[in-house]
C-alpha atoms as one frame of an Amber mdcrd trajectory, in Angstrom:
protein
 183.672  73.357 148.567 183.811  77.032 148.831 181.929  78.816 150.842 180.597
  82.189 152.618 181.832  80.548 155.638 184.714  79.519 154.700 185.657  83.170
 153.458 184.870  84.530 157.096 187.318  82.121 158.509 189.771  83.923 156.375
 190.580  86.470 159.283 193.376  88.212 157.394 190.037  88.596 154.765 188.079
  89.480 157.486 190.219  92.468 158.359 190.901  93.801 154.380 186.929  93.887
 153.767 186.488  95.556 157.023 189.756  97.864 156.247 188.642  98.130 153.175
 185.072  99.761 154.199 186.013 101.692 157.017 188.206 103.209 154.552 185.782
 104.146 152.223 182.688 104.959 154.958 185.598 107.626 156.268 186.884 109.051
 153.125 182.925 109.141 152.132 182.255 111.149 155.386 185.638 113.749 155.000
 183.755 114.404 151.575 180.727 115.254 153.251 182.229 117.114 156.098 184.763
 119.056 153.537 181.427 119.390 151.373 179.732 121.352 154.235 182.720 122.994
 155.118 182.869 124.913 151.942 178.860 125.638 151.578 178.015 128.964 152.220
 176.526 129.409 156.633 172.398 128.254 156.306 169.698 125.863 157.649 169.928
 122.256 156.531 166.400 120.609 158.630 165.297 117.444 158.365 167.360 114.041
 157.296 165.973 113.180 153.525 163.891 116.072 152.815 166.057 118.579 154.215
 164.218 122.338 154.838 160.951 121.444 152.510 158.308 120.690 155.299 159.264
 125.050 155.903 158.619 126.469 153.236 155.352 127.226 152.511 153.261 128.404
 148.909 155.539 131.484 148.570 158.847 130.014 148.736 160.398 133.218 147.412
 159.195 134.547 150.964 161.119 132.751 153.081 164.103 132.732 150.745 163.725
 136.219 151.869 163.255 136.235 155.100 166.454 133.536 155.042 168.447 136.170
 153.744 167.966 138.983 156.457 169.582 135.533 158.867 172.168 134.384 157.077
 173.256 137.283 154.599 172.710 137.716 150.815 174.014 134.472 149.794 173.313
 131.125 152.064 172.877 128.213 151.636 169.778 125.071 152.613 169.007 121.577
 151.895 166.002 120.723 150.075 165.312 117.062 149.789 168.112 115.380 148.500
 170.419 119.010 147.114 172.244 121.598 148.919 170.405 124.747 146.927 171.715
 128.640 147.470 170.391 131.506 147.354 171.531 134.730 145.770 169.731 137.425
 147.611 170.967 140.258 146.162 172.300 142.824 143.665 176.145 142.430 144.038
 175.771 138.986 143.890 173.602 138.305 141.366 175.538 140.247 138.816 178.027
 138.093 139.355 176.221 134.841 139.325 174.172 135.262 136.118 177.642 136.459
 133.937 179.155 133.095 135.443 179.396 130.191 133.145 180.089 127.712 135.471
 176.201 128.492 136.601 174.459 128.105 133.240 174.021 123.889 133.902 170.597
 122.315 134.809 170.111 119.800 137.578 170.407 116.512 136.311 167.166 115.212
 137.432 164.112 116.472 134.527 161.600 119.184 136.581 159.011 116.958 135.499
 160.200 113.405 135.775 157.653 110.658 135.015 156.851 114.260 131.651 157.774
 111.867 129.106 160.968 111.656 126.876 163.658 114.379 126.031 164.071 117.236
 128.049 162.831 120.543 126.141 165.324 123.374 126.069 164.893 125.469 129.291
 166.490 122.263 130.761 168.915 121.334 129.283 172.607 121.533 129.571 175.781
 121.942 127.930 176.602 121.525 124.289 172.769 120.721 123.261 171.461 123.505
 125.626 173.889 125.968 123.183 172.921 124.171 119.826 169.236 123.729 121.107
 169.098 127.754 122.583 171.901 129.358 118.964 168.572 127.069 116.577 165.745
 128.573 118.677 167.420 132.117 118.867 168.022 132.218 115.053 164.535 130.975
 113.970 162.867 132.849 115.711 164.788 136.239 114.415 164.255 134.753 110.891
 160.035 134.454 111.692 160.163 138.077 112.865 160.901 138.563 116.275 162.196
 141.761 116.833 161.085 143.286 113.731 158.503 145.277 112.152 156.284 142.086
 111.076 155.772 140.701 114.159 154.906 144.048 115.348 152.501 144.321 112.706
 150.971 140.210 113.764 150.501 142.201 117.074 148.508 144.706 116.491 145.932
 142.482 114.311 145.513 140.410 117.714 144.355 143.590 119.700 142.338 144.719
 117.427 140.956 141.367 117.589 141.050 140.833 120.984 139.692 145.291 122.514
 136.736 143.403 120.929 136.270 141.474 123.470 136.575 144.136 126.443 133.132
 145.952 125.044 130.608 144.227 127.372 128.106 146.972 127.197 129.904 148.257
 130.698 129.672 144.348 131.762 132.354 143.042 133.912 134.467 141.342 132.080
 136.898 137.745 133.169 140.528 139.658 131.645 142.217 136.602 132.513 140.509
 134.464 131.299 140.136 137.221 127.160 143.826 138.284 127.771 145.137 134.831
 128.445 143.493 133.363 125.391 144.849 136.186 123.404 148.953 136.210 124.377
 148.158 132.469 123.681 147.096 133.998 120.029 150.955 134.973 119.961 153.222
 132.339 120.643 150.598 130.774 118.236 151.657 133.083 115.534 155.346 131.886
 116.345 155.482 128.345 116.773 152.767 126.764 114.105 152.352 129.893 111.731
 148.724 131.182 112.578 146.613 132.102 115.266 142.981 130.759 116.545 140.146
 132.613 116.860 139.019 134.123 120.182 136.698 131.064 120.695 138.219 128.078
 118.883 137.604 125.482 121.295 141.173 124.424 120.243 142.425 128.026 121.911
 140.210 127.694 124.607 141.289 124.056 125.382 145.142 124.572 125.013 144.898
 128.505 127.073 143.242 126.404 129.948 145.565 123.659 129.746 148.417 125.751
 130.231 146.866 128.138 133.066 146.028 124.837 135.596 149.489 123.430 134.729
 150.958 127.197 135.801 149.036 127.475 139.183 149.254 123.413 140.189 153.038
 123.128 139.739 155.205 124.839 142.692 157.957 126.000 142.148 159.906 124.516
 145.328 157.571 121.207 145.448 158.644 117.895 145.688 158.967 117.819 141.887
 162.305 119.555 141.769 163.952 119.031 144.622 162.678 114.831 145.394 163.043
 113.024 141.992 163.290 109.891 143.176 159.812 110.846 144.836 158.004 112.016
 142.133 159.378 109.277 139.819 157.635 106.713 141.750 154.980 109.194 142.246
 153.671 109.653 138.985 154.462 106.424 137.749 151.610 104.152 139.726 149.529
 107.634 140.369 149.542 107.759 144.248 148.697 110.996 144.832 145.263 112.523
 142.154 147.558 113.571 139.526 144.311 112.713 137.252 143.991 116.443 136.296
 147.491 117.664 135.985 148.541 114.485 133.798 144.847 115.121 131.512 146.393
 119.004 131.143 149.786 117.513 130.062 148.184 115.423 127.074 146.399 117.903
 126.141 149.102 120.545 125.341 151.415 117.353 123.980 148.364 115.855 121.709
 147.856 119.674 120.390 151.566 120.602 119.593 151.847 116.803 117.939 148.415
 117.784 115.910 149.953 121.138 114.940 153.735 118.692 114.207 151.937 116.331
 112.017 150.223 118.312 109.771 153.908 120.806 109.149 155.423 117.359 108.018
 152.309 116.831 105.825 152.811 120.522 103.664 156.393 118.872 103.440 157.288
 122.727 102.664 161.160 123.852 102.953 160.049 127.789 103.454 160.201 128.449
 107.348 157.081 130.743 108.171 157.389 129.560 112.256 159.557 127.486 114.537
 157.808 124.729 113.687 159.831 124.623 109.494 162.754 125.793 110.936 163.458
 122.844 113.812 161.888 120.062 111.282 164.759 121.403 108.726 166.965 122.036
 111.399 166.521 117.789 111.297 165.973 117.202 108.294 169.448 118.881 106.942
 170.971 116.650 109.483 170.020 113.664 108.434 170.890 114.461 105.532 174.636
 114.808 107.115 174.366 111.602 108.671 174.156 114.111 112.148 171.629 111.947
 113.942 171.902 112.224 117.750 168.957 112.072 120.159 169.727 115.419 121.263
 166.917 117.044 118.354 164.198 114.870 118.225 160.114 115.503 117.314 159.684
 114.755 121.768 162.101 117.622 122.388 160.085 119.954 119.391 157.139 118.807
 121.871 158.660 120.081 124.464 160.359 122.842 123.008 156.830 123.985 121.696
 155.582 123.370 124.885 157.842 125.486 127.706 157.391 128.094 124.709 153.575
 128.217 125.280 153.197 127.210 128.299 156.554 130.727 129.473 155.500 132.604
 126.713 151.515 132.914 127.631 152.177 132.703 131.691 155.463 135.960 132.090
 153.033 138.176 129.883 149.798 137.950 131.020 150.767 136.860 134.479 152.382
 140.538 134.264 149.059 142.815 132.464 146.473 141.151 135.175 148.926 143.206
 137.949 149.104 146.048 135.575 145.159 146.140 135.793 145.553 145.798 139.877
 147.438 148.925 139.512 145.299 150.367 137.032 142.300 150.094 139.038 143.557
 151.182 142.729 145.455 154.292 140.654 142.815 155.654 138.369 145.000 158.603
 137.740 147.768 156.677 136.339 145.369 155.915 133.471 144.710 159.470 133.480
 148.976 160.316 133.212 149.584 157.732 130.655 146.419 158.771 128.868 147.836
 162.039 128.322 150.823 160.683 127.232 148.660 158.536 124.236 147.081 162.142
 123.147 149.768 164.421 123.292 151.989 161.089 121.264 150.027 159.144 119.183
 146.095 161.083 119.250 143.190 158.435 119.323 142.885 157.422 115.492 146.200
 156.266 115.247 147.128 152.816 116.361 150.156 152.292 117.903 153.628 151.612
 117.459 156.160 150.057 119.195 158.596 153.520 118.665 155.792 155.252 120.116
 157.106 154.060 123.038 160.767 156.393 123.671 157.841 159.027 123.575 156.222
 157.972 126.222 158.404 157.827 129.422 155.627 157.578 132.407 154.059 154.614
 130.184 157.333 153.099 130.227 157.617 153.748 133.969 154.401 151.820 134.583
 155.354 148.376 132.943 158.948 148.226 134.393 156.928 149.046 137.890 154.105
 146.530 137.438 157.626 143.974 136.092 159.086 145.139 140.228 156.675 144.795
 142.274 154.915 141.927 140.625 158.052 140.219 140.347 156.316 137.427 137.991
 158.996 135.572 138.165 159.912 135.504 141.797 162.858 132.900 141.395 164.777
 131.784 138.596 164.468 127.953 137.056 166.845 126.068 138.615 170.370 126.148
 138.160 173.420 123.749 138.605 176.859 124.486 139.135 178.807 122.234 136.626
 182.247 122.357 138.472 183.782 124.220 141.701 182.622 128.139 141.311 182.404
 131.273 143.629 179.822 133.729 143.321 181.293 136.821 145.365 184.346 135.865
 147.521 181.248 132.324 148.094 182.984 128.904 147.376 179.701 127.019 145.170
 181.071 123.184 144.875 180.253 121.494 141.809 176.755 119.749 141.592 175.023
 122.489 143.847 171.539 123.803 142.415 171.541 128.128 142.189 168.202 129.812
 143.167 168.532 133.456 142.340 165.889 135.278 143.774 164.767 138.351 142.449
 162.114 138.789 145.246 164.860 140.256 147.228 166.525 141.975 144.960 162.988
 144.571 144.120 161.661 144.584 147.052 165.302 145.523 148.584 165.675 149.004
 150.237 169.186 150.014 149.235 167.866 149.662 145.999 163.930 150.842 145.959
 163.526 153.317 148.467 159.489 152.377 149.890 160.025 149.011 148.076 155.889
 147.996 148.886 155.274 151.343 147.134 153.889 151.266 143.652 155.852 154.335
 142.165 156.772 154.781 138.433 158.456 157.641 138.948 160.921 155.956 140.559
 162.232 155.151 136.368 161.753 158.775 135.432 164.867 161.678 134.850 164.371
 164.364 136.401 162.364 166.555 133.962 159.933 163.426 133.534 161.631 163.085
 129.407 162.774 159.556 130.149 162.067 156.219 131.406 165.347 154.788 132.684
 165.634 151.298 133.102 168.112 150.353 135.990 170.307 147.414 135.457 168.749
 145.667 138.630 165.568 145.620 137.396 166.172 141.584 135.223 162.115 140.313
 134.452 163.033 138.704 131.995 166.847 137.069 134.433 169.795 137.909 132.323
 173.360 137.013 131.112 173.247 133.837 128.408 169.935 132.369 130.169 167.680
 134.776 129.929 163.981 134.215 128.904 164.623 134.197 124.656 161.151 135.451
 124.087 161.883 138.844 126.189 161.643 140.906 123.118 158.325 139.567 121.893
 157.014 140.095 125.551 158.115 144.203 125.600 156.486 144.497 122.940 153.005
 143.218 123.723 152.720 144.788 126.935 153.514 147.913 125.528 150.846 147.664
 122.950 148.771 145.863 125.261 148.804 148.620 127.441 148.489 151.365 124.989
 145.715 149.935 123.019 143.715 149.422 125.853 143.604 152.922 127.622 143.684
 154.286 124.234 140.149 152.939 123.888 138.612 151.882 127.316 138.626 153.962
 131.085 139.446 150.176 133.455 136.876 150.651 136.713 135.627 147.612 138.490
 131.708 148.191 140.389 131.505 150.451 143.253 132.414 149.279 146.334 134.999
 145.725 144.560 138.001 145.244 147.137 141.097 145.354 145.148 143.636 143.227
 145.993 147.406 142.881 145.907 147.685 139.653 147.524 149.043 136.881 144.781
 149.132 133.546 144.228 152.009 131.269 143.502 152.500 128.615 141.211 155.011
 128.745 138.637 154.626 132.210 138.027 153.331 135.189 140.840 150.193 136.351
 139.496 147.399 138.509 141.342 145.213 135.867 143.346 142.007 137.726 143.547
 141.573 140.200 140.233 138.273 140.256 139.886 136.689 141.178 136.421 136.995
 144.574 135.060 134.621 147.682 133.133 135.945 148.897 130.587 134.534 151.708
 128.984 134.541 153.402 125.965 136.266 156.769 126.318 134.059 159.866 124.873
 133.863 162.287 123.183 133.491 164.642 125.868 135.956 163.275 128.124 138.772
 163.792 125.649 138.061 167.673 124.628
């Protein structure tokens, strides 16, 4: 009878097996060395974990520091991945227009977070189909049109009533977060909430906690096998974070259930449009896993989180600098007096004649750097960024922070200076091409136009009615906290002092 012992008694067979093993080992080592040599220079760190142990909470600062040593494009090992960092404008400009860098990592950003991927995690044709559909739906329901401007203005009217607190400090971070949630809810669900609605408060708090808990360069993104293990067996205390995901998921599922029950052909929001597309595909027998209720929930959750965090965080930075430099408030209010007055509500078109106001928003984008890094991208094929080779399946990170603080682009970059955007005569605000707070190219943020409307209208409506202050002696810090977005770490409660007629004379 044949046995393992018989197998190893055959010397020619043993030699053949050893030869095959050595061949594959040499081939693997050759491929690995070739791949490493083809990558840009940079630190690789420790076995298995790579450079992860050396990166602190503010990842973008470490990425920027390393660029000073290794150059504007470099590589480092983060967990299981070789990651290419892009840290200057010429190479970033090249990278965002490169179709080979549109893909996303094979592993989900949040292993253990349920089936399916959101639009932001998709690659290839599924991503193209979902992006096209999402933009089509959002435009049809009013994004980029006067309809959404009107709805935002109505929401701001409600929001302003929460700031008037008889001269007592107000938790602006909480108030603005609840209000921005409403604007996103209108697009996703077709309705908004009363600012004291328990559901709105709960989902806003859950989104905020998710955003502050998930550091960009943590285990989740770069050690997917470990994070799947952690999620499955709950080896660390994830109870609260999982609960937050469940709150958002349950809230969106309830909205989807209501939309399915009404069985209407009218498309008034994102859920309507997505369900209509699913129905069309069913009628054509074009059913696939890329269009499902689970993915609808993931998309809605991504829009909800990103659409709220970007605007509310930027508004928090604007408040920091308005209080730190009260003269900026006065200049914006002077433009309000000249262009709008104090009786008429502003329209988005007013921005054209308010260059200093727009310059303040631009500068808040730059110095606040709410998104200091892009969400991870993957090279779908061997490609180049400038003269640097980028092998297939390398991950790529754009360090927007480095560009936003590059002294070659921004003289005195640590200074908050809106005038850097103004023409010599001050009549226009010019946004340079290297200021890209919502990323650029084919994977830029689909909600950019809504965010621009919100930032202008919220800022002008607040300063049209109030002078923003803090209690005397309150420290105004520009320190930041960083989770999925960068925001002020210690924004104090703010006083919104009504402007009297004597102030306007």
